[in-house]
């Protein structure tokens, strides 16, 4: 649980740290040239992608309540973060890591959306089941296609008092 809670916090910090690592890695390992032009686009895009995916994961009710991500989140997002770190070394395989990091970003985004929708649907189904249980509790169930159940004593509201309010406007002269 400690690792999952730490990763929950890390994903928000990673939105700032990993794009900075790309810039710092280029300063240390990169060669001068046209790579800086690509980096000017890659760092802001990485910042936005990391932030959006972190927010999608944090939007899930189970993650919000526990303040911890699931193990599958750790695997998917952790692998993507490692690909970004690998791309920041700008060695001979740097372009491979950069391409894999882009593919990882797309996969992580759709994974986060899928989990958010799935968890929301599961929560909605549980709410509807509880609603149906409470609705059936007070009344006898009608057979399908049969007559509707009769009103019970629980449906009788008892005495109802209705108050009619009338306003009179006085004209001052």
PDB file of C-alpha atoms in Angstrom:
ATOM      1  CA  UNK A   1       0.000   0.000   0.000  1.00  0.00           C
ATOM      2  CA  UNK A   2       2.887   2.335   0.757  1.00  0.00           C
ATOM      3  CA  UNK A   3       4.307   1.926  -2.745  1.00  0.00           C
ATOM      4  CA  UNK A   4       0.917   2.527  -4.361  1.00  0.00           C
ATOM      5  CA  UNK A   5       0.368   5.673  -2.263  1.00  0.00           C
ATOM      6  CA  UNK A   6       3.829   6.909  -3.144  1.00  0.00           C
ATOM      7  CA  UNK A   7       3.126   6.357  -6.819  1.00  0.00           C
ATOM      8  CA  UNK A   8      -0.161   8.261  -6.455  1.00  0.00           C
ATOM      9  CA  UNK A   9       1.835  11.289  -5.303  1.00  0.00           C
ATOM     10  CA  UNK A  10       4.654  10.691  -7.792  1.00  0.00           C
ATOM     11  CA  UNK A  11       2.389  10.847 -10.846  1.00  0.00           C
ATOM     12  CA  UNK A  12       1.606  14.511 -10.110  1.00  0.00           C
ATOM     13  CA  UNK A  13       5.249  15.363  -9.441  1.00  0.00           C
ATOM     14  CA  UNK A  14       6.232  13.475 -12.605  1.00  0.00           C
ATOM     15  CA  UNK A  15       4.279  15.985 -14.699  1.00  0.00           C
ATOM     16  CA  UNK A  16       6.956  18.524 -13.742  1.00  0.00           C
ATOM     17  CA  UNK A  17      10.005  16.338 -13.110  1.00  0.00           C
ATOM     18  CA  UNK A  18      10.037  14.251 -16.296  1.00  0.00           C
ATOM     19  CA  UNK A  19       9.813  17.163 -18.789  1.00  0.00           C
ATOM     20  CA  UNK A  20      12.585  18.857 -16.797  1.00  0.00           C
ATOM     21  CA  UNK A  21      14.592  15.637 -17.065  1.00  0.00           C
ATOM     22  CA  UNK A  22      14.204  15.761 -20.844  1.00  0.00           C
ATOM     23  CA  UNK A  23      15.639  19.288 -20.849  1.00  0.00           C
ATOM     24  CA  UNK A  24      18.412  18.466 -18.386  1.00  0.00           C
ATOM     25  CA  UNK A  25      19.251  15.237 -20.198  1.00  0.00           C
ATOM     26  CA  UNK A  26      19.604  17.124 -23.445  1.00  0.00           C
ATOM     27  CA  UNK A  27      21.932  19.615 -21.774  1.00  0.00           C
ATOM     28  CA  UNK A  28      24.092  16.778 -20.418  1.00  0.00           C
ATOM     29  CA  UNK A  29      23.905  14.025 -23.054  1.00  0.00           C
ATOM     30  CA  UNK A  30      22.510  15.710 -26.152  1.00  0.00           C
ATOM     31  CA  UNK A  31      24.458  17.093 -29.038  1.00  0.00           C
ATOM     32  CA  UNK A  32      23.797  20.545 -30.352  1.00  0.00           C
ATOM     33  CA  UNK A  33      21.723  20.847 -33.455  1.00  0.00           C
ATOM     34  CA  UNK A  34      18.187  20.276 -34.570  1.00  0.00           C
ATOM     35  CA  UNK A  35      17.354  18.155 -31.541  1.00  0.00           C
ATOM     36  CA  UNK A  36      16.632  21.260 -29.496  1.00  0.00           C
ATOM     37  CA  UNK A  37      13.778  22.122 -31.883  1.00  0.00           C
ATOM     38  CA  UNK A  38      12.126  18.768 -31.257  1.00  0.00           C
ATOM     39  CA  UNK A  39      12.707  19.180 -27.544  1.00  0.00           C
ATOM     40  CA  UNK A  40      10.877  22.522 -27.564  1.00  0.00           C
ATOM     41  CA  UNK A  41       7.762  20.612 -28.660  1.00  0.00           C
ATOM     42  CA  UNK A  42       8.350  17.405 -26.699  1.00  0.00           C
ATOM     43  CA  UNK A  43       8.724  18.913 -23.208  1.00  0.00           C
ATOM     44  CA  UNK A  44       5.396  20.842 -23.162  1.00  0.00           C
ATOM     45  CA  UNK A  45       3.562  17.918 -24.757  1.00  0.00           C
ATOM     46  CA  UNK A  46       5.036  15.572 -22.140  1.00  0.00           C
ATOM     47  CA  UNK A  47       3.950  17.970 -19.382  1.00  0.00           C
ATOM     48  CA  UNK A  48       0.364  18.082 -20.643  1.00  0.00           C
ATOM     49  CA  UNK A  49       0.175  14.328 -21.280  1.00  0.00           C
ATOM     50  CA  UNK A  50       1.570  13.456 -17.848  1.00  0.00           C
ATOM     51  CA  UNK A  51      -0.814  15.882 -16.154  1.00  0.00           C
ATOM     52  CA  UNK A  52      -3.924  14.754 -18.028  1.00  0.00           C
ATOM     53  CA  UNK A  53      -3.253  11.073 -17.414  1.00  0.00           C
ATOM     54  CA  UNK A  54      -2.524  11.715 -13.728  1.00  0.00           C
ATOM     55  CA  UNK A  55      -5.841  13.550 -13.431  1.00  0.00           C
ATOM     56  CA  UNK A  56      -7.719  10.758 -15.222  1.00  0.00           C
ATOM     57  CA  UNK A  57      -6.295   8.221 -12.804  1.00  0.00           C
ATOM     58  CA  UNK A  58      -7.002  10.414  -9.778  1.00  0.00           C
ATOM     59  CA  UNK A  59     -10.595  10.952 -10.967  1.00  0.00           C
ATOM     60  CA  UNK A  60     -11.509   7.339 -10.268  1.00  0.00           C
ATOM     61  CA  UNK A  61     -13.539   7.065  -7.056  1.00  0.00           C
ATOM     62  CA  UNK A  62     -11.560   4.134  -5.654  1.00  0.00           C
ATOM     63  CA  UNK A  63      -8.248   5.896  -6.210  1.00  0.00           C
ATOM     64  CA  UNK A  64      -9.540   9.106  -4.641  1.00  0.00           C
ATOM     65  CA  UNK A  65     -10.820   7.337  -1.548  1.00  0.00           C
ATOM     66  CA  UNK A  66      -7.695   5.250  -0.948  1.00  0.00           C
ATOM     67  CA  UNK A  67      -5.277   7.932  -2.193  1.00  0.00           C
ATOM     68  CA  UNK A  68      -3.457   5.024  -3.801  1.00  0.00           C
ATOM     69  CA  UNK A  69      -3.359   3.729  -7.364  1.00  0.00           C
ATOM     70  CA  UNK A  70      -3.974   0.114  -8.361  1.00  0.00           C
ATOM     71  CA  UNK A  71      -1.102  -2.246  -9.169  1.00  0.00           C
ATOM     72  CA  UNK A  72      -2.083  -2.222 -12.847  1.00  0.00           C
ATOM     73  CA  UNK A  73      -1.751   1.584 -12.803  1.00  0.00           C
ATOM     74  CA  UNK A  74       1.725   1.262 -11.310  1.00  0.00           C
ATOM     75  CA  UNK A  75       2.719  -1.150 -14.091  1.00  0.00           C
ATOM     76  CA  UNK A  76       1.323   0.846 -17.030  1.00  0.00           C
ATOM     77  CA  UNK A  77       2.245   4.336 -15.884  1.00  0.00           C
ATOM     78  CA  UNK A  78       5.544   3.201 -14.377  1.00  0.00           C
ATOM     79  CA  UNK A  79       6.625   1.621 -17.671  1.00  0.00           C
ATOM     80  CA  UNK A  80       5.718   4.822 -19.512  1.00  0.00           C
ATOM     81  CA  UNK A  81       7.689   6.945 -17.037  1.00  0.00           C
ATOM     82  CA  UNK A  82      10.719   4.671 -17.464  1.00  0.00           C
ATOM     83  CA  UNK A  83      10.487   5.104 -21.242  1.00  0.00           C
ATOM     84  CA  UNK A  84      10.518   8.885 -20.782  1.00  0.00           C
ATOM     85  CA  UNK A  85      13.575   8.613 -18.527  1.00  0.00           C
ATOM     86  CA  UNK A  86      15.254   6.429 -21.160  1.00  0.00           C
ATOM     87  CA  UNK A  87      14.500   8.991 -23.857  1.00  0.00           C
ATOM     88  CA  UNK A  88      16.216  11.664 -21.736  1.00  0.00           C
ATOM     89  CA  UNK A  89      19.638  10.004 -22.105  1.00  0.00           C
ATOM     90  CA  UNK A  90      19.782  10.881 -25.839  1.00  0.00           C
ATOM     91  CA  UNK A  91      22.202   8.084 -26.647  1.00  0.00           C
ATOM     92  CA  UNK A  92      22.233   5.932 -29.771  1.00  0.00           C
ATOM     93  CA  UNK A  93      18.928   4.388 -28.726  1.00  0.00           C
ATOM     94  CA  UNK A  94      17.379   7.699 -27.687  1.00  0.00           C
ATOM     95  CA  UNK A  95      15.085   7.916 -30.717  1.00  0.00           C
ATOM     96  CA  UNK A  96      13.825   4.389 -30.007  1.00  0.00           C
ATOM     97  CA  UNK A  97      12.988   5.361 -26.442  1.00  0.00           C
ATOM     98  CA  UNK A  98      11.327   8.551 -27.675  1.00  0.00           C
ATOM     99  CA  UNK A  99       9.084   6.626 -30.080  1.00  0.00           C
ATOM    100  CA  UNK A 100       8.278   4.036 -27.415  1.00  0.00           C
ATOM    101  CA  UNK A 101       7.484   6.842 -24.966  1.00  0.00           C
ATOM    102  CA  UNK A 102       5.006   8.315 -27.462  1.00  0.00           C
ATOM    103  CA  UNK A 103       3.359   4.928 -27.949  1.00  0.00           C
ATOM    104  CA  UNK A 104       3.362   4.514 -24.163  1.00  0.00           C
ATOM    105  CA  UNK A 105       1.628   7.879 -23.765  1.00  0.00           C
ATOM    106  CA  UNK A 106      -1.164   6.826 -26.101  1.00  0.00           C
ATOM    107  CA  UNK A 107      -1.514   3.461 -24.356  1.00  0.00           C
ATOM    108  CA  UNK A 108      -1.495   5.059 -20.891  1.00  0.00           C
ATOM    109  CA  UNK A 109      -4.134   7.588 -21.927  1.00  0.00           C
ATOM    110  CA  UNK A 110      -6.539   4.986 -23.254  1.00  0.00           C
ATOM    111  CA  UNK A 111      -5.854   2.717 -20.285  1.00  0.00           C
ATOM    112  CA  UNK A 112      -6.720   5.574 -17.897  1.00  0.00           C
ATOM    113  CA  UNK A 113      -9.910   6.415 -19.821  1.00  0.00           C
ATOM    114  CA  UNK A 114     -10.946   2.746 -19.942  1.00  0.00           C
ATOM    115  CA  UNK A 115     -10.431   2.302 -16.178  1.00  0.00           C
ATOM    116  CA  UNK A 116     -12.317   5.527 -15.408  1.00  0.00           C
ATOM    117  CA  UNK A 117     -15.316   4.451 -17.517  1.00  0.00           C
ATOM    118  CA  UNK A 118     -15.245   0.876 -16.193  1.00  0.00           C
ATOM    119  CA  UNK A 119     -15.060   1.961 -12.550  1.00  0.00           C
ATOM    120  CA  UNK A 120     -17.810   4.532 -13.107  1.00  0.00           C
ATOM    121  CA  UNK A 121     -20.064   1.913 -14.703  1.00  0.00           C
ATOM    122  CA  UNK A 122     -19.420  -0.495 -11.836  1.00  0.00           C
ATOM    123  CA  UNK A 123     -20.261   2.194  -9.298  1.00  0.00           C
ATOM    124  CA  UNK A 124     -23.416   3.170 -11.212  1.00  0.00           C
ATOM    125  CA  UNK A 125     -24.537  -0.474 -11.346  1.00  0.00           C
ATOM    126  CA  UNK A 126     -24.086  -0.789  -7.570  1.00  0.00           C
ATOM    127  CA  UNK A 127     -26.106   2.393  -7.033  1.00  0.00           C
ATOM    128  CA  UNK A 128     -28.915   1.172  -9.282  1.00  0.00           C
ATOM    129  CA  UNK A 129     -28.976  -2.234  -7.549  1.00  0.00           C
ATOM    130  CA  UNK A 130     -29.308  -0.513  -4.178  1.00  0.00           C
ATOM    131  CA  UNK A 131     -32.048   1.757  -5.529  1.00  0.00           C
ATOM    132  CA  UNK A 132     -33.965  -1.212  -6.906  1.00  0.00           C
ATOM    133  CA  UNK A 133     -33.585  -3.080  -3.615  1.00  0.00           C
ATOM    134  CA  UNK A 134     -34.948  -0.134  -1.629  1.00  0.00           C
ATOM    135  CA  UNK A 135     -37.794   0.412  -4.087  1.00  0.00           C
ATOM    136  CA  UNK A 136     -38.847  -3.234  -3.881  1.00  0.00           C
ATOM    137  CA  UNK A 137     -38.605  -3.287  -0.101  1.00  0.00           C
ATOM    138  CA  UNK A 138     -41.686  -1.166   0.564  1.00  0.00           C
ATOM    139  CA  UNK A 139     -44.042  -2.677  -2.035  1.00  0.00           C
ATOM    140  CA  UNK A 140     -44.828  -6.181  -3.181  1.00  0.00           C
ATOM    141  CA  UNK A 141     -43.344  -6.975  -6.530  1.00  0.00           C
ATOM    142  CA  UNK A 142     -45.728  -7.231  -9.463  1.00  0.00           C
ATOM    143  CA  UNK A 143     -45.530 -10.208 -11.733  1.00  0.00           C
ATOM    144  CA  UNK A 144     -44.297  -9.334 -15.203  1.00  0.00           C
ATOM    145  CA  UNK A 145     -47.293  -8.455 -17.341  1.00  0.00           C
ATOM    146  CA  UNK A 146     -49.631  -8.744 -14.350  1.00  0.00           C
ATOM    147  CA  UNK A 147     -51.617  -6.072 -12.548  1.00  0.00           C
ATOM    148  CA  UNK A 148     -49.785  -3.451 -10.549  1.00  0.00           C
ATOM    149  CA  UNK A 149     -49.604  -3.980  -6.783  1.00  0.00           C
ATOM    150  CA  UNK A 150     -52.185  -2.310  -4.584  1.00  0.00           C
ATOM    151  CA  UNK A 151     -51.312   0.637  -2.416  1.00  0.00           C
ATOM    152  CA  UNK A 152     -50.252  -0.315   1.096  1.00  0.00           C
ATOM    153  CA  UNK A 153     -50.551   1.547   4.376  1.00  0.00           C
ATOM    154  CA  UNK A 154     -47.003   2.856   3.817  1.00  0.00           C
ATOM    155  CA  UNK A 155     -48.301   4.718   0.746  1.00  0.00           C
ATOM    156  CA  UNK A 156     -50.975   6.566   2.780  1.00  0.00           C
ATOM    157  CA  UNK A 157     -49.651  10.021   3.614  1.00  0.00           C
ATOM    158  CA  UNK A 158     -52.282  10.606   6.277  1.00  0.00           C
ATOM    159  CA  UNK A 159     -53.753  14.055   6.831  1.00  0.00           C
ATOM    160  CA  UNK A 160     -52.522  16.733   4.421  1.00  0.00           C
ATOM    161  CA  UNK A 161     -52.849  20.421   5.229  1.00  0.00           C
ATOM    162  CA  UNK A 162     -52.874  22.849   2.327  1.00  0.00           C
ATOM    163  CA  UNK A 163     -52.350  26.555   3.014  1.00  0.00           C
ATOM    164  CA  UNK A 164     -53.366  29.045   0.355  1.00  0.00           C
ATOM    165  CA  UNK A 165     -51.486  32.293   0.535  1.00  0.00           C
ATOM    166  CA  UNK A 166     -52.861  35.482  -0.898  1.00  0.00           C
ATOM    167  CA  UNK A 167     -50.994  38.760  -1.112  1.00  0.00           C
ATOM    168  CA  UNK A 168     -52.708  42.096  -1.239  1.00  0.00           C
ATOM    169  CA  UNK A 169     -50.962  45.099  -2.581  1.00  0.00           C
ATOM    170  CA  UNK A 170     -51.888  48.378  -1.050  1.00  0.00           C
ATOM    171  CA  UNK A 171     -51.584  51.505  -3.075  1.00  0.00           C
ATOM    172  CA  UNK A 172     -50.248  54.490  -1.243  1.00  0.00           C
ATOM    173  CA  UNK A 173     -51.456  57.756  -2.395  1.00  0.00           C
TER     174      UNK A 173
END
